[in-house]
Structure formats: structure tokens, C-alpha cells
Amino acid sequence: MHSFQPLSEHDPFACSAHDHRRCQHDALAAAEDACRREGVRLTPIRKRVLELVWASHQPVGAYALLEQLAVDGHRPAPPTVYRALEFLLEQGLVHRIDSLNAFVGCTHPGERHRSLFLICRACGRAQELAAAPIEQVITTEAQRHGFALEKLTLEAVGLCHSCSGS
Amino acid sequence: MHSFQPLSEHDPFACSAHDHRRCQHDALAAAEDACRREGVRLTPIRKRVLELVWASHQPVGAYALLEQLAVDGHRPAPPTVYRALEFLLEQGLVHRIDSLNAFVGCTHPGERHRSLFLICRACGRAQELAAAPIEQVITTEAQRHGFALEKLTLEAVGLCHSCSGS
DNA sequence: TTTGCGACGTTACACTATAACATCGCTTCC
DNA sequence: GGAAGCGATGTTATAGTGTAACGTCGCAAA
């Protein structure tokens, strides 16, 4: 078993310039570790859903996942995949992109963090960035209004460096 | 006709402490002005939808609007209200809250701006804040990754000062 | 062996959104 | 005046997203 490479500095927009099987493999290995540490079960379905989410860096919808699962021969109903996604969300293994109704693998599982997503409207890929500095500004601003912040949705849509032609 | 009071400093979480009819009235007056300036038509349906959106400071779903319209006797089909909302979005008179699939009146119509929304999970109200400082941080961060930012979704969920008991 | 529980299966449905085409009223232009 | 064009709305149907409720199954603890 090779040492797990934290996915932090990965650029999903560097299209063909990266070995994506490595991303997927590392993410699954990290998930196994995380679930073992937490004492929760990464069942075959949950693992398969996570694997499918990590099939690309493009956020993927629940029904697209269902179609992929159908290819395996399973043909589960919607609740099955939603339950798997709920589990993965709770364990911090995937994120939900509200503006797309879609899900994407978390690049920092295990670390407590908030994220900012850069979503390319051309290639559909999303990059997760640590939102710590922004979080600080927003928390302060919220407090100024007596607001106790719990959840944060930070999503930017635009063009990535590959798609803007530069 | 009384002078239009910019809605900027209004606190929607100050529950009963404000005359909400005033909010609604001012928003409609501002919308009339904005549409006249832009040379677009604030038709009866569009105006009514805007009025309903401004019936509270709680983001409201498209189907809830449909139900309200039905009370008037209209009973329009979904496309009618979605078209009205699309128009209001284009004119910058309402915002869509992605994390809620809901719509809320814009408190700064006419001004070019990005917004951060504070959404109380207890009372359901939302406050719109100018996101200029945060936008600056995010734009810079995006540029550092070669990402050309176009749209921004900034939504914070938590407890407002009224609901947290303070 | 029984009991409890977590995970998954299954059915049915609720909620959100849009495509496609019809109609209607208004303006423009000959 | 009549035809053409166009924006707004009506209408029908359907696509896409998400969940409630209940049943089943297997495993572990008592």
C-alpha cells in the first residue's frame, strides 16, 4: 500500500495532464481509512457510489449515479443512492453543490474545513479550495449582525484556465 | 408619492419591529421605476409575483407562489410563475437562493452588486448583505487559479439574533 | 433463540423546473 | 385596413430532483 498523497494541490482543470485513476484510487483509500477510524461501515454500495462520484472532477447528479449503478446490473431505486450520498456527506467524503444539485468528491476528507468551489461552466469540472480566509471575513460579518453561522455555501461559476483558452 | 427610502440598512430579523407593508410598497415602487428606466414591462402578473415574493423576508418557492396566485382566482400553470421569476431575476428585482430552491426580493435593485445571504434556519428569514469585500477576496483567489469568475453563490445558514434568543 | 439494529429494497409520491406549442393583443409597415 | 412580427401568457405534457413509509434481511449481542 503506497503512502496516501493528500489531494490538496491538485488542479482538476489540468485536463488530461493528470492520472485521474490515481485521484480515484487515493480517494477510495482515504475513505476506507476514514471509515475505519470512525467505526462506520463503507459498504459495497457506499463505496461504489463514492467511486462513481470520483469517476471525474465533474459534480454528478444523483440520477446520473443511478444510471451508472444500473450498468453494474443493480438497478437500485432513488432512495438507495440518496442514502449512500447522505452517508458520504455525513462522513465528509463528498460535498453537495447546491447550485448544480450535484455531488463531488471531497479533496480533504478528515480535515475540518469549509470549501469554496470554482465551477467551470464549459467543462463542468469543479475545484475545491480551502475557504478559511473567506470564512473568517464572513463569520465576522455575520457576527456583526448577530447571526450565528453554521453552514456555508460558497460556489463560483465561470471559466477555468483550460476552457478560457489561455 | 413619498420619497423612496433605500432598503439598505433594513434588518429583516427584527421581527415585528418593522412595518413590513412599507418594505413591500417601497420594493414595488422601486421596481416600477427600474422597469420604466429599462424600458421593460412590469405586467400585472410580474408585479403580483414580486408583491408575493415581498410578502415576507422569507425566501419563497415557486409553487408556494403558484398557490398564492390561485387565491386570486388565476390558477396559472408553473411556466407562468417561472417566467415571471425569470424576468424579475433578469431585472435584478429578486434573487434565487440556491440552497433553498427559493426566491427573495432584492434589497438593492438597480445597483450592480453581489450578495451574501444570511438565512435563519429557525424563522426562515433571509438578510441580504453587500458582498463586495468577500467578492474581492474570492476574485483574487480565483484569478490565482486562472479562473474567470462570472457568477457567485454566497449563502450562510445559521441562527439569527432573534432566534438565538439573544 | 430471541431481540435489536443498521443497511438496503420497494413502492409511492412530493416537489422543482422546463419543453413545446397555442393563443392573444399590440405595434409596425406596406 | 390588412398582414406580419413579436412579446406575453395559456396549456399540456413531461423531465429532473428528492423523500416518506414500510418491508426484508443479516448480523451481533443478550
mmCIF file of C-alpha atoms in Angstrom, chain B residues 7-132:
data_model
loop_
_atom_site.group_PDB
_atom_site.id
_atom_site.type_symbol
_atom_site.label_atom_id
_atom_site.label_comp_id
_atom_site.label_asym_id
_atom_site.label_seq_id
_atom_site.Cartn_x
_atom_site.Cartn_y
_atom_site.Cartn_z
ATOM 1 C CA LEU B 7 -33.707 49.414 1.689
ATOM 2 C CA SER B 8 -30.050 49.012 2.501
ATOM 3 C CA GLU B 9 -29.949 49.101 6.267
ATOM 4 C CA HIS B 10 -33.030 47.115 6.948
ATOM 5 C CA ASP B 11 -32.842 44.158 9.337
ATOM 6 C CA PRO B 12 -35.417 41.536 8.368
ATOM 7 C CA PHE B 13 -34.712 39.589 11.570
ATOM 8 C CA ALA B 14 -36.047 42.423 13.717
ATOM 9 C CA CYS B 15 -39.289 40.512 13.650
ATOM 10 C CA SER B 16 -42.260 42.608 14.489
ATOM 11 C CA ALA B 17 -40.149 45.688 14.899
ATOM 12 C CA HIS B 18 -40.703 46.908 11.382
ATOM 13 C CA ASP B 19 -43.585 47.940 9.213
ATOM 14 C CA HIS B 20 -43.351 45.325 6.564
ATOM 15 C CA ARG B 21 -46.007 46.845 4.355
ATOM 16 C CA ARG B 22 -43.569 49.633 3.863
ATOM 17 C CA CYS B 23 -40.899 47.196 2.640
ATOM 18 C CA GLN B 24 -43.331 45.713 0.183
ATOM 19 C CA HIS B 25 -44.608 49.051 -1.035
ATOM 20 C CA ASP B 26 -41.142 50.512 -1.482
ATOM 21 C CA ALA B 27 -39.949 47.448 -3.347
ATOM 22 C CA LEU B 28 -42.839 47.695 -5.777
ATOM 23 C CA ALA B 29 -42.251 51.389 -6.305
ATOM 24 C CA ALA B 30 -38.563 50.757 -6.952
ATOM 25 C CA ALA B 31 -39.465 48.024 -9.415
ATOM 26 C CA GLU B 32 -41.820 50.311 -11.326
ATOM 27 C CA ASP B 33 -39.031 52.864 -11.585
ATOM 28 C CA ALA B 34 -36.436 50.314 -12.641
ATOM 29 C CA CYS B 35 -38.651 48.850 -15.355
ATOM 30 C CA ARG B 36 -39.570 52.275 -16.676
ATOM 31 C CA ARG B 37 -35.891 53.167 -16.884
ATOM 32 C CA GLU B 38 -35.041 49.907 -18.631
ATOM 33 C CA GLY B 39 -37.982 50.102 -21.000
ATOM 34 C CA VAL B 40 -39.348 46.714 -19.994
ATOM 35 C CA ARG B 41 -42.878 45.837 -18.931
ATOM 36 C CA LEU B 42 -43.811 45.138 -15.340
ATOM 37 C CA THR B 43 -47.001 43.350 -16.330
ATOM 38 C CA PRO B 44 -49.737 42.565 -13.794
ATOM 39 C CA ILE B 45 -48.522 39.006 -13.314
ATOM 40 C CA ARG B 46 -44.921 40.057 -12.857
ATOM 41 C CA LYS B 47 -45.933 42.756 -10.430
ATOM 42 C CA ARG B 48 -48.131 40.376 -8.492
ATOM 43 C CA VAL B 49 -45.349 37.780 -8.228
ATOM 44 C CA LEU B 50 -42.955 40.438 -6.990
ATOM 45 C CA GLU B 51 -45.540 41.560 -4.477
ATOM 46 C CA LEU B 52 -45.925 37.993 -3.230
ATOM 47 C CA VAL B 53 -42.166 37.498 -3.015
ATOM 48 C CA TRP B 54 -42.077 40.632 -0.877
ATOM 49 C CA ALA B 55 -44.925 39.420 1.321
ATOM 50 C CA SER B 56 -42.236 38.410 3.802
ATOM 51 C CA HIS B 57 -38.489 38.283 4.161
ATOM 52 C CA GLN B 58 -38.586 34.529 3.849
ATOM 53 C CA PRO B 59 -37.401 33.114 0.542
ATOM 54 C CA VAL B 60 -40.417 31.558 -1.124
ATOM 55 C CA GLY B 61 -40.674 28.631 -3.521
ATOM 56 C CA ALA B 62 -42.185 28.877 -6.981
ATOM 57 C CA TYR B 63 -45.006 26.515 -6.092
ATOM 58 C CA ALA B 64 -45.861 28.464 -2.976
ATOM 59 C CA LEU B 65 -46.221 31.486 -5.252
ATOM 60 C CA LEU B 66 -48.481 29.451 -7.508
ATOM 61 C CA GLU B 67 -50.728 28.654 -4.561
ATOM 62 C CA GLN B 68 -50.910 32.307 -3.623
ATOM 63 C CA LEU B 69 -51.788 33.255 -7.185
ATOM 64 C CA ALA B 70 -54.531 30.646 -7.102
ATOM 65 C CA VAL B 71 -56.104 32.525 -4.196
ATOM 66 C CA ASP B 72 -56.544 35.463 -6.556
ATOM 67 C CA GLY B 73 -58.610 33.206 -8.781
ATOM 68 C CA HIS B 74 -55.989 32.923 -11.525
ATOM 69 C CA ARG B 75 -54.655 29.361 -11.115
ATOM 70 C CA PRO B 76 -51.791 29.762 -13.552
ATOM 71 C CA ALA B 77 -49.610 26.812 -14.528
ATOM 72 C CA PRO B 78 -45.964 26.543 -13.406
ATOM 73 C CA PRO B 79 -44.431 28.122 -16.525
ATOM 74 C CA THR B 80 -46.298 31.337 -15.815
ATOM 75 C CA VAL B 81 -44.707 31.879 -12.446
ATOM 76 C CA TYR B 82 -41.304 30.646 -13.594
ATOM 77 C CA ARG B 83 -41.407 33.102 -16.476
ATOM 78 C CA ALA B 84 -42.290 35.929 -14.121
ATOM 79 C CA LEU B 85 -39.436 34.925 -11.835
ATOM 80 C CA GLU B 86 -37.044 34.721 -14.757
ATOM 81 C CA PHE B 87 -37.969 38.244 -15.732
ATOM 82 C CA LEU B 88 -37.571 39.528 -12.176
ATOM 83 C CA LEU B 89 -34.182 37.816 -11.919
ATOM 84 C CA GLU B 90 -33.024 39.370 -15.174
ATOM 85 C CA GLN B 91 -34.094 42.800 -13.988
ATOM 86 C CA GLY B 92 -32.319 42.279 -10.676
ATOM 87 C CA LEU B 93 -35.541 42.589 -8.696
ATOM 88 C CA VAL B 94 -35.318 39.210 -6.988
ATOM 89 C CA HIS B 95 -32.586 36.741 -6.105
ATOM 90 C CA ARG B 96 -32.645 32.973 -6.192
ATOM 91 C CA ILE B 97 -31.403 31.148 -3.098
ATOM 92 C CA ASP B 98 -29.813 28.015 -4.497
ATOM 93 C CA SER B 99 -29.609 26.168 -1.216
ATOM 94 C CA LEU B 100 -33.373 26.549 -0.734
ATOM 95 C CA ASN B 101 -34.703 26.475 -4.284
ATOM 96 C CA ALA B 102 -36.471 29.673 -3.375
ATOM 97 C CA PHE B 103 -36.693 33.337 -4.270
ATOM 98 C CA VAL B 104 -36.398 36.520 -2.282
ATOM 99 C CA GLY B 105 -36.760 40.193 -3.078
ATOM 100 C CA CYS B 106 -33.612 42.144 -3.856
ATOM 101 C CA THR B 107 -32.925 44.966 -1.450
ATOM 102 C CA HIS B 108 -30.642 46.842 -3.847
ATOM 103 C CA PRO B 109 -32.405 46.844 -7.214
ATOM 104 C CA GLY B 110 -30.628 48.820 -9.844
ATOM 105 C CA GLU B 111 -27.248 48.715 -8.153
ATOM 106 C CA ARG B 112 -24.732 46.348 -9.625
ATOM 107 C CA HIS B 113 -23.783 44.132 -6.718
ATOM 108 C CA ARG B 114 -23.114 40.669 -5.416
ATOM 109 C CA SER B 115 -24.808 39.471 -2.304
ATOM 110 C CA LEU B 116 -24.206 37.290 0.697
ATOM 111 C CA PHE B 117 -27.331 35.875 2.255
ATOM 112 C CA LEU B 118 -27.734 35.128 5.937
ATOM 113 C CA ILE B 119 -30.522 32.573 6.210
ATOM 114 C CA CYS B 120 -32.027 31.724 9.581
ATOM 115 C CA ARG B 121 -32.890 28.044 9.818
ATOM 116 C CA ALA B 122 -35.380 28.765 12.608
ATOM 117 C CA CYS B 123 -37.541 31.601 11.295
ATOM 118 C CA GLY B 124 -36.708 31.113 7.627
ATOM 119 C CA ARG B 125 -35.940 34.748 7.042
ATOM 120 C CA ALA B 126 -33.009 35.863 4.929
ATOM 121 C CA GLN B 127 -30.931 39.006 5.041
ATOM 122 C CA GLU B 128 -29.076 40.262 2.011
ATOM 123 C CA LEU B 129 -25.681 41.819 2.612
ATOM 124 C CA ALA B 130 -23.383 43.523 0.164
ATOM 125 C CA ALA B 131 -20.640 41.051 -0.636
ATOM 126 C CA ALA B 132 -18.120 43.492 -2.047
#
